[in-house]
PDB file of C-alpha atoms in Angstrom:
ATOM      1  CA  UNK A 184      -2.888  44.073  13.970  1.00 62.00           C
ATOM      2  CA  UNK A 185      -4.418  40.732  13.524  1.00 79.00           C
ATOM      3  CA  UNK A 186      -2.210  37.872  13.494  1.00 81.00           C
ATOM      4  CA  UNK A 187      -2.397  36.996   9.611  1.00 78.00           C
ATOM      5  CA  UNK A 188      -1.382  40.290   8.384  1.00 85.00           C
ATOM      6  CA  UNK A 189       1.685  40.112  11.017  1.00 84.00           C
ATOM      7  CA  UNK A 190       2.500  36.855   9.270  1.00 82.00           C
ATOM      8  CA  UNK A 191       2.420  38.300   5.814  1.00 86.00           C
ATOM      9  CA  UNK A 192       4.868  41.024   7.004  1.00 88.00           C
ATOM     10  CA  UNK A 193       7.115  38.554   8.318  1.00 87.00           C
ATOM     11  CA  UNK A 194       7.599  36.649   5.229  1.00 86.00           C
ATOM     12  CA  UNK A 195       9.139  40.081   3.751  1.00 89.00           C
ATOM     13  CA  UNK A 196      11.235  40.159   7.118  1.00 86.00           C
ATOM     14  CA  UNK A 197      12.108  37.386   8.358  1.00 83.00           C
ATOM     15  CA  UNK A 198      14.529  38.831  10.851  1.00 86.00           C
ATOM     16  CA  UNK A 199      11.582  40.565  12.823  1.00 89.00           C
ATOM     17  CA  UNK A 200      10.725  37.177  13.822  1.00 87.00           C
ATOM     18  CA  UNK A 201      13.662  37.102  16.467  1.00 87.00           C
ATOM     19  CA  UNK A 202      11.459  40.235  18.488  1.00 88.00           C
ATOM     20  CA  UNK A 203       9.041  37.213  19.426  1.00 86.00           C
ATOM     21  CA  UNK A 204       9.813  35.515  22.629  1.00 88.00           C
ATOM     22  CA  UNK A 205      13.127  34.006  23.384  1.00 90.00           C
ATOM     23  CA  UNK A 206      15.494  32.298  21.148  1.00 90.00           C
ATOM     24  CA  UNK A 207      14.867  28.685  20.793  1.00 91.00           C
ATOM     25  CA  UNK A 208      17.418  25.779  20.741  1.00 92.00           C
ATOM     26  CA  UNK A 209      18.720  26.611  17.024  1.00 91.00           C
ATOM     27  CA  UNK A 210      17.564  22.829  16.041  1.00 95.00           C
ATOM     28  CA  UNK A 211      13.893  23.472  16.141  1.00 94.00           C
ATOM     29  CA  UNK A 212      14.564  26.389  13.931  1.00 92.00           C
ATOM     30  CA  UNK A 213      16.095  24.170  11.637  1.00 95.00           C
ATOM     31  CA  UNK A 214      13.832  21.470  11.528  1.00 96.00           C
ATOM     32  CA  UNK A 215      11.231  23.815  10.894  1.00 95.00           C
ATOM     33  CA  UNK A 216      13.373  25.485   7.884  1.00 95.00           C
ATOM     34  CA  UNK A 217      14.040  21.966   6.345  1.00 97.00           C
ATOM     35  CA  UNK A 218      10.341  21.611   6.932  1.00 96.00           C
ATOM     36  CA  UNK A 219       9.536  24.772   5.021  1.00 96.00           C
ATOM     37  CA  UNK A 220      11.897  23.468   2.109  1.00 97.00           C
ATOM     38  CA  UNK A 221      10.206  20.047   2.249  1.00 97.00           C
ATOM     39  CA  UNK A 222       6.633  22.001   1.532  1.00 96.00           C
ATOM     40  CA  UNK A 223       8.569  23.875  -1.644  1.00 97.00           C
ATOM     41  CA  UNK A 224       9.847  20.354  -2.975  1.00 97.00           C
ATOM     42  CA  UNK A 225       6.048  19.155  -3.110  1.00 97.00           C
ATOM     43  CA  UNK A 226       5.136  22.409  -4.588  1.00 97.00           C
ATOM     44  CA  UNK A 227       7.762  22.497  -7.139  1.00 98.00           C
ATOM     45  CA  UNK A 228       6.366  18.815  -8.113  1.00 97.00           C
ATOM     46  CA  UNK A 229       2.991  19.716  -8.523  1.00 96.00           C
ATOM     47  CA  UNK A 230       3.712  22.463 -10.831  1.00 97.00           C
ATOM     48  CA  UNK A 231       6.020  20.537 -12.711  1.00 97.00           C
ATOM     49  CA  UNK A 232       3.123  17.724 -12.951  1.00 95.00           C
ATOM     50  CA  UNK A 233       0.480  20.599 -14.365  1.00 95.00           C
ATOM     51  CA  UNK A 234       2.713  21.125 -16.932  1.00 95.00           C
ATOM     52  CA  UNK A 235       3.712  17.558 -17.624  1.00 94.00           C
ATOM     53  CA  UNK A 236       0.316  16.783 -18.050  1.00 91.00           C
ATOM     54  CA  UNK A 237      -0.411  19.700 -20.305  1.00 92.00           C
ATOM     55  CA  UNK A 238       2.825  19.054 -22.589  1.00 92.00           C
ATOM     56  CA  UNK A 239       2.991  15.390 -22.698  1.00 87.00           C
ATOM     57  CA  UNK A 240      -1.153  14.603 -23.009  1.00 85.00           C
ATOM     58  CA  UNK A 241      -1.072  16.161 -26.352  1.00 86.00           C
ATOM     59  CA  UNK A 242      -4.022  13.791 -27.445  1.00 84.00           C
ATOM     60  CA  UNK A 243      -6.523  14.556 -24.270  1.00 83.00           C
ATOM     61  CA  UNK A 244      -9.333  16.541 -24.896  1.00 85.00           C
ATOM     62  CA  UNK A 245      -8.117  20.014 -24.091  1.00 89.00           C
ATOM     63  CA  UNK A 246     -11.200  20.892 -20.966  1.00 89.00           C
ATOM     64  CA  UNK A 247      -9.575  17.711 -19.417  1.00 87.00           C
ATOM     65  CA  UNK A 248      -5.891  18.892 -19.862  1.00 90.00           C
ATOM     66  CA  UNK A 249      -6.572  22.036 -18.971  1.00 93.00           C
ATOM     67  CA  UNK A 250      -8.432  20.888 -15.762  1.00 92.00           C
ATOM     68  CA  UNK A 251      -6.035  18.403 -14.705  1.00 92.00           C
ATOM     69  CA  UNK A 252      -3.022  20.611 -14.998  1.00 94.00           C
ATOM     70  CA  UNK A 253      -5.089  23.670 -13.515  1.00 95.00           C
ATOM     71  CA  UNK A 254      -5.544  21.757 -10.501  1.00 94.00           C
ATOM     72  CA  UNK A 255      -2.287  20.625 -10.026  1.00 95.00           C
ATOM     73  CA  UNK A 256      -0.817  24.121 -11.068  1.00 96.00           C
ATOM     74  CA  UNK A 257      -2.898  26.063  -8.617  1.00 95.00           C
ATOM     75  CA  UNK A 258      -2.183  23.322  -5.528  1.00 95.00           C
ATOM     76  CA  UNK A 259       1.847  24.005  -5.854  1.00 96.00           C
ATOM     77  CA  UNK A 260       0.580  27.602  -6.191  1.00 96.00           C
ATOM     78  CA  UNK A 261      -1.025  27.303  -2.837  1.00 95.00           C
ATOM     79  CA  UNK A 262       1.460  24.959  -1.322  1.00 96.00           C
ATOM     80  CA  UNK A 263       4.014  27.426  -1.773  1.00 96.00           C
ATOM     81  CA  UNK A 264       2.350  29.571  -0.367  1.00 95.00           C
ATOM     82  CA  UNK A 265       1.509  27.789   2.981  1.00 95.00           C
ATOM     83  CA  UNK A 266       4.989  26.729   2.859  1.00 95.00           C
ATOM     84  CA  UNK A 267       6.495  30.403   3.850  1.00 94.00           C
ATOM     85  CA  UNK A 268       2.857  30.712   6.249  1.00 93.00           C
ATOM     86  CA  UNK A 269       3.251  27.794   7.981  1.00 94.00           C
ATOM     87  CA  UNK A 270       6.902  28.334   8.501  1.00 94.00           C
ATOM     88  CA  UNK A 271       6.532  31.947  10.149  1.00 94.00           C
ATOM     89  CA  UNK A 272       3.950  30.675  11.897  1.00 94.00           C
ATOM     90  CA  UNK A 273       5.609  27.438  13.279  1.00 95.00           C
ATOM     91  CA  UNK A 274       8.632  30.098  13.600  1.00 94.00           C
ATOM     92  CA  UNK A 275       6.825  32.251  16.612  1.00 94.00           C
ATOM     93  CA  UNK A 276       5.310  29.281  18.271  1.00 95.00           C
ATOM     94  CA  UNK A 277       8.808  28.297  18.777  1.00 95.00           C
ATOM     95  CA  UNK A 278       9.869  32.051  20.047  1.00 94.00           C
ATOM     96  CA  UNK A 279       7.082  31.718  22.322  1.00 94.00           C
ATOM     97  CA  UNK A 280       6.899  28.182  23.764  1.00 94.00           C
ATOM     98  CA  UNK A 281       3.426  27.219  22.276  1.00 95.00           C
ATOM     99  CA  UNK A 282       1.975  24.340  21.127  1.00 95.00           C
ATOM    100  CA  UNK A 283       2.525  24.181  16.944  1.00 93.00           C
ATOM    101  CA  UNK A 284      -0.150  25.626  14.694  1.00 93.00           C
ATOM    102  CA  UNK A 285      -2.291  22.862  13.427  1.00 92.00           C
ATOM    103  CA  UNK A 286      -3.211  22.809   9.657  1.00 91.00           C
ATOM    104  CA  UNK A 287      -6.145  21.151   7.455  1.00 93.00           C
ATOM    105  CA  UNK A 288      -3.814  22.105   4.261  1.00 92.00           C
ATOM    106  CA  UNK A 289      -2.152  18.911   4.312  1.00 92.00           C
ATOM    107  CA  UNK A 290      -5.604  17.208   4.229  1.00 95.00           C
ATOM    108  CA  UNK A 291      -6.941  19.348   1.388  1.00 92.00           C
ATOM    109  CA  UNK A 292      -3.920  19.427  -0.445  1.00 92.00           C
ATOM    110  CA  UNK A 293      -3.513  15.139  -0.254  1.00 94.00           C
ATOM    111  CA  UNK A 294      -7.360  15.342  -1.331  1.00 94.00           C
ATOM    112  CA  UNK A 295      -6.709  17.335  -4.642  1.00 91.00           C
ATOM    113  CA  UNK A 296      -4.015  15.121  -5.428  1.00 91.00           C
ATOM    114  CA  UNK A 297      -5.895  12.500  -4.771  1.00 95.00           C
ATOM    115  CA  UNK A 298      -8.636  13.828  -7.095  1.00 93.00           C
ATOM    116  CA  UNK A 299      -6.478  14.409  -9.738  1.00 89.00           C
ATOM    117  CA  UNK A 300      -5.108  11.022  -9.896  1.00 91.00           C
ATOM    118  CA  UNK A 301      -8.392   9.483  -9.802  1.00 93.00           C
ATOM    119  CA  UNK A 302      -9.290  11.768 -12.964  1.00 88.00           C
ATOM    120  CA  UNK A 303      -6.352  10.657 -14.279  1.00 84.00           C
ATOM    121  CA  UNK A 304      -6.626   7.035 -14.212  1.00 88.00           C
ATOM    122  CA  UNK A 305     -10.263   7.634 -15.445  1.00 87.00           C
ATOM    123  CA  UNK A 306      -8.789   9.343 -18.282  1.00 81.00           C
ATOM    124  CA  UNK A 307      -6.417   6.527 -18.992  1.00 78.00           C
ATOM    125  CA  UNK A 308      -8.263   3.757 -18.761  1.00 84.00           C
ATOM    126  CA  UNK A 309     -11.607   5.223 -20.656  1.00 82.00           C
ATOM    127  CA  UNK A 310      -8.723   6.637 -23.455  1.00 73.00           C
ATOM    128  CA  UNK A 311     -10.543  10.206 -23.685  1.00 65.00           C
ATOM    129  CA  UNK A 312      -8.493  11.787 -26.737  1.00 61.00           C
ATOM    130  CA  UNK A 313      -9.232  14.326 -27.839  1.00 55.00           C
TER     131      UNK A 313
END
C-alpha cells in the first residue's frame, strides 16, 4: 500500500500510528500536535478572511469578490487539509527516527496569500465597485 493512502487511513486512526517504530520522547509528539493546531489556526483565518471579504466588500464587483474570497476559501480548505497530512506524516518520521518530511505547501500557500493581498490592494487603491 503506497505511503499516501496509509496516511489517509491514519487520519481516521490515529492510534495505528503507535505500530510504527518505537515510541518517541512524548515532547516531539507534542510539538508536532501544537504544530498541527498551529496549521488549523491559519486555516481557520483564511476561511474566515474569504468570507470577510465576501460579506464586508458589498460594493466590489462580484467576479472580484467572488475570486478573492474563492482563493482564500479554498487555501484554508487545503491548509486544513495538510494540517492532519503533515501531522501523520511528521508523526511516523518520529516513530521511526527519520529525517522530517519536507513540504513546498508552506511556499505555495504564503504565495496565494500573497496574491490575494496584492489583488487586494489593487482593488483598493483603483476603487473597483461594483
Amino acid at each position: 500500500m503506497s505511503d499516501f493512502v496509509t496516511n489517509i487511513r491514519l487520519w481516521f486512526a490515529p492510534e495505528r500510528v503507535r505500530d510504527e517504530g518505537g515510541t518517541p520522547d512524548y515532547r516531539f509528539s507534542l510539538a508536532n500536535e501544537r504544530t498541527f493546531l498551529a496549521w488549523l489556526r491559519t486555516a481557520l483565518a483564511l476561511i474566515g478572511g474569504g468570507f470577510a471579504v465576501d460579506q464586508f466588500l458589498p460594493h466590489l464587483r462580484w467576479a472580484w469578490r467572488a475570486g478573492l474570497a474563492l482563493a482564500l476559501l479554498g487555501a484554508g480548505v487545503l491548509c486544513a487539509l495538510r494540517a492532519v497530512n503533515h501531522w501523520v506524516r511528521c508523526e511516523r518520521a518520529i516513530r521511526r527516527g527519520e529525517d522530517l518530511p519536507a513540504s513546498r505547501f508552506p511556499a505555495l500557500l504564503s504565495l496565494v496569500v500573497a496574491v490575494v493581498a496584492v489583488a487586494m490592494v489593487v482593488v483598493v487603491l483603483a476603487g473597483w465597485a461594483g
